């Protein structure tokens, strides 16, 4: 994956811990060495698919806390985490947010000590107002959001309006573009399926990029494809390459807007 990222000439990668088989220091040092050699920014991503299960899984909380060490070992400045998920979206949100605020407040002290940030993803669970409330309750500059454009759409929250409200909390991103999948049930999460970024989707990622630039975002825009629309025949590598090309165009455009 890292070699392919290098071929695509990206600025950074988000490494999902669920795909990493080993966490011994020797192996993670090798990963860090490759990332350093290729001059890639990096996010260590923990918690797929259900993370802390809305603040009910203490074993996963312990695993998250242990994984902070792994993020440091690969030289990541940001660790993306999952508090809840699609699986818990119909459970009352208030108690989930209350439990998660307590656990992330504990984690905030550790990531501060390690000199990194923690980015909680909106994982098809909470809308932008709920995420803002979570960060206010945590009240730590070391905990913010992994802003997923598509997941806000999927909870019927406009991602541009969400970014306007949350931009000061953004430490990492998942940039998706989506369009309706005909024949899918409206209440299924993949009703809004992924397209290559900029290829006729409904997300205004140009505006998203402009908001990030205008507010001093220091990370990178990370492509994520979770369920590719059938129109693209499941050619994920082609869709990723096309998305990266579009994000580079957006990056150049927002950079020019400063002059």
CSV table of C-alpha atoms in Angstrom, one decimal:
chain,number,residue,atom,x,y,z
A,1,UNK,CA,0.0,0.0,0.0
A,2,UNK,CA,2.7,2.5,0.9
A,3,UNK,CA,4.6,1.7,-2.3
A,4,UNK,CA,1.4,2.3,-4.3
A,5,UNK,CA,0.9,5.6,-2.5
A,6,UNK,CA,4.4,6.6,-3.5
A,7,UNK,CA,3.6,5.8,-7.1
A,8,UNK,CA,0.5,8.0,-6.9
A,9,UNK,CA,2.6,10.9,-5.6
A,10,UNK,CA,0.5,11.6,-2.6
A,11,UNK,CA,1.5,13.8,0.4
A,12,UNK,CA,0.3,11.4,3.1
A,13,UNK,CA,-1.4,8.2,4.0
A,14,UNK,CA,-3.8,7.0,6.7
A,15,UNK,CA,-2.9,3.5,7.9
A,16,UNK,CA,-5.8,1.4,9.2
A,17,UNK,CA,-4.7,-0.6,12.2
A,18,UNK,CA,-7.2,-3.4,11.3
A,19,UNK,CA,-4.9,-4.2,8.3
A,20,UNK,CA,-1.7,-4.3,10.3
A,21,UNK,CA,-0.8,-7.8,11.4
A,22,UNK,CA,2.1,-6.9,13.7
A,23,UNK,CA,2.7,-4.1,16.3
A,24,UNK,CA,6.1,-5.0,17.6
A,25,UNK,CA,8.6,-2.1,17.6
A,26,UNK,CA,10.9,-3.6,15.0
A,27,UNK,CA,8.1,-3.9,12.4
A,28,UNK,CA,6.6,-0.5,13.1
A,29,UNK,CA,10.1,1.0,12.9
A,30,UNK,CA,10.3,-0.5,9.4
A,31,UNK,CA,7.0,1.0,8.5
A,32,UNK,CA,8.2,4.4,9.8
A,33,UNK,CA,11.4,4.1,7.9
A,34,UNK,CA,9.5,3.6,4.6
A,35,UNK,CA,7.2,6.5,5.3
A,36,UNK,CA,10.1,8.7,6.2
A,37,UNK,CA,12.0,7.7,3.1
A,38,UNK,CA,9.0,8.6,0.9
A,39,UNK,CA,8.5,11.8,2.9
A,40,UNK,CA,4.8,10.9,3.6
A,41,UNK,CA,2.7,12.5,6.2
A,42,UNK,CA,0.8,9.9,8.1
A,43,UNK,CA,-2.3,9.2,10.3
A,44,UNK,CA,-2.6,6.1,12.4
A,45,UNK,CA,-6.2,5.0,12.2
A,46,UNK,CA,-7.7,2.9,14.9
A,47,UNK,CA,-11.2,1.5,15.6
A,48,UNK,CA,-12.6,0.0,12.4
A,49,UNK,CA,-15.5,-0.9,12.3
A,50,UNK,CA,-17.2,-0.1,15.6
A,51,UNK,CA,-14.5,1.4,17.8
A,52,UNK,CA,-15.6,2.0,21.4
A,53,UNK,CA,-19.2,0.9,20.6
A,54,UNK,CA,-20.7,4.1,21.9
A,55,UNK,CA,-18.6,4.0,25.0
A,56,UNK,CA,-19.7,0.5,26.1
A,57,UNK,CA,-16.6,-1.6,25.2
A,58,UNK,CA,-13.9,-1.2,27.9
A,59,UNK,CA,-11.7,-3.8,26.2
A,60,UNK,CA,-11.6,-1.6,23.1
A,61,UNK,CA,-10.9,1.5,25.2
A,62,UNK,CA,-7.9,-0.3,26.6
A,63,UNK,CA,-6.9,-1.3,23.1
A,64,UNK,CA,-7.2,2.3,21.9
A,65,UNK,CA,-5.1,3.6,24.8
A,66,UNK,CA,-2.4,1.0,23.9
A,67,UNK,CA,-2.5,1.9,20.3
A,68,UNK,CA,-1.5,5.5,21.1
A,69,UNK,CA,2.0,4.0,21.5
A,70,UNK,CA,1.8,2.5,18.0
A,71,UNK,CA,0.8,5.9,16.5
A,72,UNK,CA,3.9,7.3,18.1
A,73,UNK,CA,6.1,4.4,16.8
A,74,UNK,CA,5.2,5.1,13.2
A,75,UNK,CA,5.8,8.9,13.6
A,76,UNK,CA,2.1,9.9,13.3
A,77,UNK,CA,1.1,13.3,14.5
A,78,UNK,CA,-2.6,12.4,14.4
A,79,UNK,CA,-4.4,9.2,15.5
A,80,UNK,CA,-7.9,8.8,14.1
A,81,UNK,CA,-10.3,6.9,16.3
A,82,UNK,CA,-13.9,5.6,16.2
A,83,UNK,CA,-16.2,6.3,19.1
A,84,UNK,CA,-19.5,4.8,17.7
A,85,UNK,CA,-20.7,3.6,14.4
A,86,UNK,CA,-23.5,2.8,12.1
A,87,UNK,CA,-24.3,-0.2,14.3
A,88,UNK,CA,-25.3,2.0,17.2
A,89,UNK,CA,-27.0,4.9,15.3
A,90,UNK,CA,-30.5,4.0,16.5
A,91,UNK,CA,-29.4,3.8,20.2
A,92,UNK,CA,-30.0,7.0,22.2
A,93,UNK,CA,-27.2,9.4,21.3
A,94,UNK,CA,-27.1,11.4,24.6
A,95,UNK,CA,-25.8,8.5,26.7
A,96,UNK,CA,-23.3,7.5,24.0
A,97,UNK,CA,-21.9,11.0,23.8
A,98,UNK,CA,-21.7,11.3,27.6
A,99,UNK,CA,-19.7,8.0,27.9
A,100,UNK,CA,-17.5,8.9,25.0
A,101,UNK,CA,-16.7,12.3,26.4
A,102,UNK,CA,-15.4,10.7,29.6
A,103,UNK,CA,-13.2,8.2,27.8
A,104,UNK,CA,-11.8,10.7,25.3
A,105,UNK,CA,-11.1,13.1,28.2
A,106,UNK,CA,-8.9,10.4,29.6
A,107,UNK,CA,-7.3,9.7,26.3
A,108,UNK,CA,-6.7,13.5,25.8
A,109,UNK,CA,-4.2,13.5,28.6
A,110,UNK,CA,-2.2,10.7,27.1
A,111,UNK,CA,-2.0,12.1,23.6
A,112,UNK,CA,-1.1,15.4,25.0
A,113,UNK,CA,1.8,13.7,26.9
A,114,UNK,CA,2.9,12.0,23.7
A,115,UNK,CA,2.7,15.2,21.6
A,116,UNK,CA,0.0,14.0,19.2
A,117,UNK,CA,-3.6,14.8,18.3
A,118,UNK,CA,-6.6,12.4,18.4
A,119,UNK,CA,-9.2,12.8,15.7
A,120,UNK,CA,-12.6,11.2,16.4
A,121,UNK,CA,-14.4,10.3,13.1
A,122,UNK,CA,-18.1,11.0,12.5
A,123,UNK,CA,-18.6,7.3,11.7
A,124,UNK,CA,-22.2,7.3,10.4
A,125,UNK,CA,-23.3,7.9,13.9
A,126,UNK,CA,-23.4,11.6,15.0
A,127,UNK,CA,-24.3,14.8,13.2
A,128,UNK,CA,-22.2,18.0,13.3
A,129,UNK,CA,-24.0,19.5,16.2
A,130,UNK,CA,-23.5,16.3,18.2
A,131,UNK,CA,-19.8,16.3,17.3
A,132,UNK,CA,-19.5,19.9,18.5
A,133,UNK,CA,-21.1,19.0,21.8
A,134,UNK,CA,-18.7,16.1,22.2
A,135,UNK,CA,-15.7,18.3,21.7
A,136,UNK,CA,-17.0,21.0,24.1
A,137,UNK,CA,-17.5,18.3,26.7
A,138,UNK,CA,-14.0,16.9,26.2
A,139,UNK,CA,-12.6,20.4,26.2
A,140,UNK,CA,-9.1,19.5,25.0
A,141,UNK,CA,-7.0,21.1,22.2
A,142,UNK,CA,-5.6,17.6,21.6
A,143,UNK,CA,-8.9,16.0,20.6
A,144,UNK,CA,-10.8,17.0,17.4
A,145,UNK,CA,-12.4,15.4,14.4
A,146,UNK,CA,-11.5,13.1,11.5
A,147,UNK,CA,-14.0,14.9,9.2
A,148,UNK,CA,-15.7,12.4,6.8
A,149,UNK,CA,-17.5,14.3,4.1
A,150,UNK,CA,-19.6,11.3,3.0
A,151,UNK,CA,-20.6,10.2,6.5
A,152,UNK,CA,-22.2,13.5,7.2
A,153,UNK,CA,-24.3,13.1,4.0
A,154,UNK,CA,-25.4,9.7,5.2
A,155,UNK,CA,-26.8,11.1,8.4
A,156,UNK,CA,-28.5,13.9,6.3
A,157,UNK,CA,-26.2,16.6,7.4
A,158,UNK,CA,-24.8,19.0,4.7
A,159,UNK,CA,-21.0,18.5,4.8
A,160,UNK,CA,-20.2,22.1,3.8
A,161,UNK,CA,-22.3,23.5,6.6
A,162,UNK,CA,-20.8,20.9,8.9
A,163,UNK,CA,-17.3,21.9,7.9
A,164,UNK,CA,-18.2,25.6,8.5
A,165,UNK,CA,-19.1,24.7,12.1
A,166,UNK,CA,-16.3,22.2,12.8
A,167,UNK,CA,-13.3,23.4,10.8
A,168,UNK,CA,-11.4,24.6,13.9
A,169,UNK,CA,-11.6,21.0,15.2
A,170,UNK,CA,-10.4,19.2,12.1
A,171,UNK,CA,-7.1,17.3,12.5
A,172,UNK,CA,-7.7,14.7,9.7
A,173,UNK,CA,-10.1,14.0,6.9
A,174,UNK,CA,-11.8,11.3,4.8
A,175,UNK,CA,-12.8,12.9,1.5
A,176,UNK,CA,-15.6,11.0,-0.2
A,177,UNK,CA,-17.8,11.9,-3.1
A,178,UNK,CA,-21.2,10.2,-3.3
A,179,UNK,CA,-24.2,9.7,-5.5
A,180,UNK,CA,-27.4,7.8,-5.1
A,181,UNK,CA,-27.4,4.1,-5.9
A,182,UNK,CA,-30.6,3.2,-7.7
A,183,UNK,CA,-32.2,0.0,-6.3
A,184,UNK,CA,-30.6,0.4,-2.9
A,185,UNK,CA,-32.9,0.8,0.1
A,186,UNK,CA,-33.0,4.4,1.3
A,187,UNK,CA,-32.3,3.4,4.9
A,188,UNK,CA,-29.1,1.5,3.9
A,189,UNK,CA,-25.9,3.4,4.4
A,190,UNK,CA,-24.7,2.5,0.9
A,191,UNK,CA,-27.7,4.2,-0.7
A,192,UNK,CA,-25.2,7.0,-1.0
A,193,UNK,CA,-22.4,5.1,-2.7
A,194,UNK,CA,-18.9,6.3,-3.4
A,195,UNK,CA,-17.8,7.7,-6.7
A,196,UNK,CA,-14.3,9.0,-7.6
A,197,UNK,CA,-14.0,12.5,-6.1
A,198,UNK,CA,-15.3,15.1,-8.6
A,199,UNK,CA,-17.0,12.6,-10.9
A,200,UNK,CA,-20.6,13.8,-10.7
A,201,UNK,CA,-21.0,13.3,-7.0
A,202,UNK,CA,-23.1,15.5,-4.6
A,203,UNK,CA,-20.3,16.6,-2.3
A,204,UNK,CA,-18.8,20.0,-2.9
A,205,UNK,CA,-15.2,19.0,-2.0
A,206,UNK,CA,-13.9,22.2,-3.7
A,207,UNK,CA,-15.7,24.2,-1.0
A,208,UNK,CA,-14.5,21.8,1.7
A,209,UNK,CA,-10.9,22.3,0.6
A,210,UNK,CA,-11.3,26.0,0.5
A,211,UNK,CA,-12.7,26.1,4.1
A,212,UNK,CA,-9.8,23.9,5.2
A,213,UNK,CA,-7.3,26.2,3.5
A,214,UNK,CA,-8.9,29.4,4.8
A,215,UNK,CA,-8.8,28.1,8.4
A,216,UNK,CA,-5.2,26.9,8.4
A,217,UNK,CA,-5.7,23.2,8.3
A,218,UNK,CA,-2.3,21.5,8.4
A,219,UNK,CA,-3.1,18.0,7.4
A,220,UNK,CA,-3.9,16.4,4.1
A,221,UNK,CA,-7.1,15.5,2.3
A,222,UNK,CA,-7.3,11.7,2.5
A,223,UNK,CA,-9.3,9.8,-0.1
A,224,UNK,CA,-11.6,7.1,1.3
A,225,UNK,CA,-13.8,4.8,-0.6
A,226,UNK,CA,-15.9,2.4,1.4
A,227,UNK,CA,-18.5,1.2,-1.1
A,228,UNK,CA,-17.9,1.9,-4.7
A,229,UNK,CA,-20.9,2.7,-6.8
A,230,UNK,CA,-21.7,-0.1,-9.3
A,231,UNK,CA,-21.2,2.3,-12.2
A,232,UNK,CA,-17.5,2.1,-11.6
A,233,UNK,CA,-17.3,-1.7,-11.8
A,234,UNK,CA,-15.5,-2.1,-8.5
A,235,UNK,CA,-12.2,-0.8,-9.9
A,236,UNK,CA,-11.1,0.8,-6.7
A,237,UNK,CA,-7.5,1.5,-7.7
A,238,UNK,CA,-8.7,3.5,-10.8
A,239,UNK,CA,-11.2,5.3,-8.6
A,240,UNK,CA,-8.5,6.2,-6.0
A,241,UNK,CA,-6.1,7.4,-8.7
A,242,UNK,CA,-8.8,9.6,-10.3
A,243,UNK,CA,-9.8,11.0,-6.8
A,244,UNK,CA,-6.2,11.9,-6.0
A,245,UNK,CA,-5.9,13.7,-9.3
A,246,UNK,CA,-9.0,15.7,-8.5
A,247,UNK,CA,-7.8,16.5,-4.9
A,248,UNK,CA,-4.5,17.8,-6.3
A,249,UNK,CA,-6.5,20.0,-8.6
A,250,UNK,CA,-8.5,21.3,-5.6
A,251,UNK,CA,-5.3,21.9,-3.6
A,252,UNK,CA,-3.8,24.0,-6.4
A,253,UNK,CA,-7.0,25.9,-6.8
A,254,UNK,CA,-7.4,26.8,-3.1
A,255,UNK,CA,-3.7,27.7,-3.0
A,256,UNK,CA,-4.1,30.1,-5.9
A,257,UNK,CA,-7.0,31.7,-4.1
A,258,UNK,CA,-4.6,33.1,-1.5
A,259,UNK,CA,-2.8,35.2,-4.0
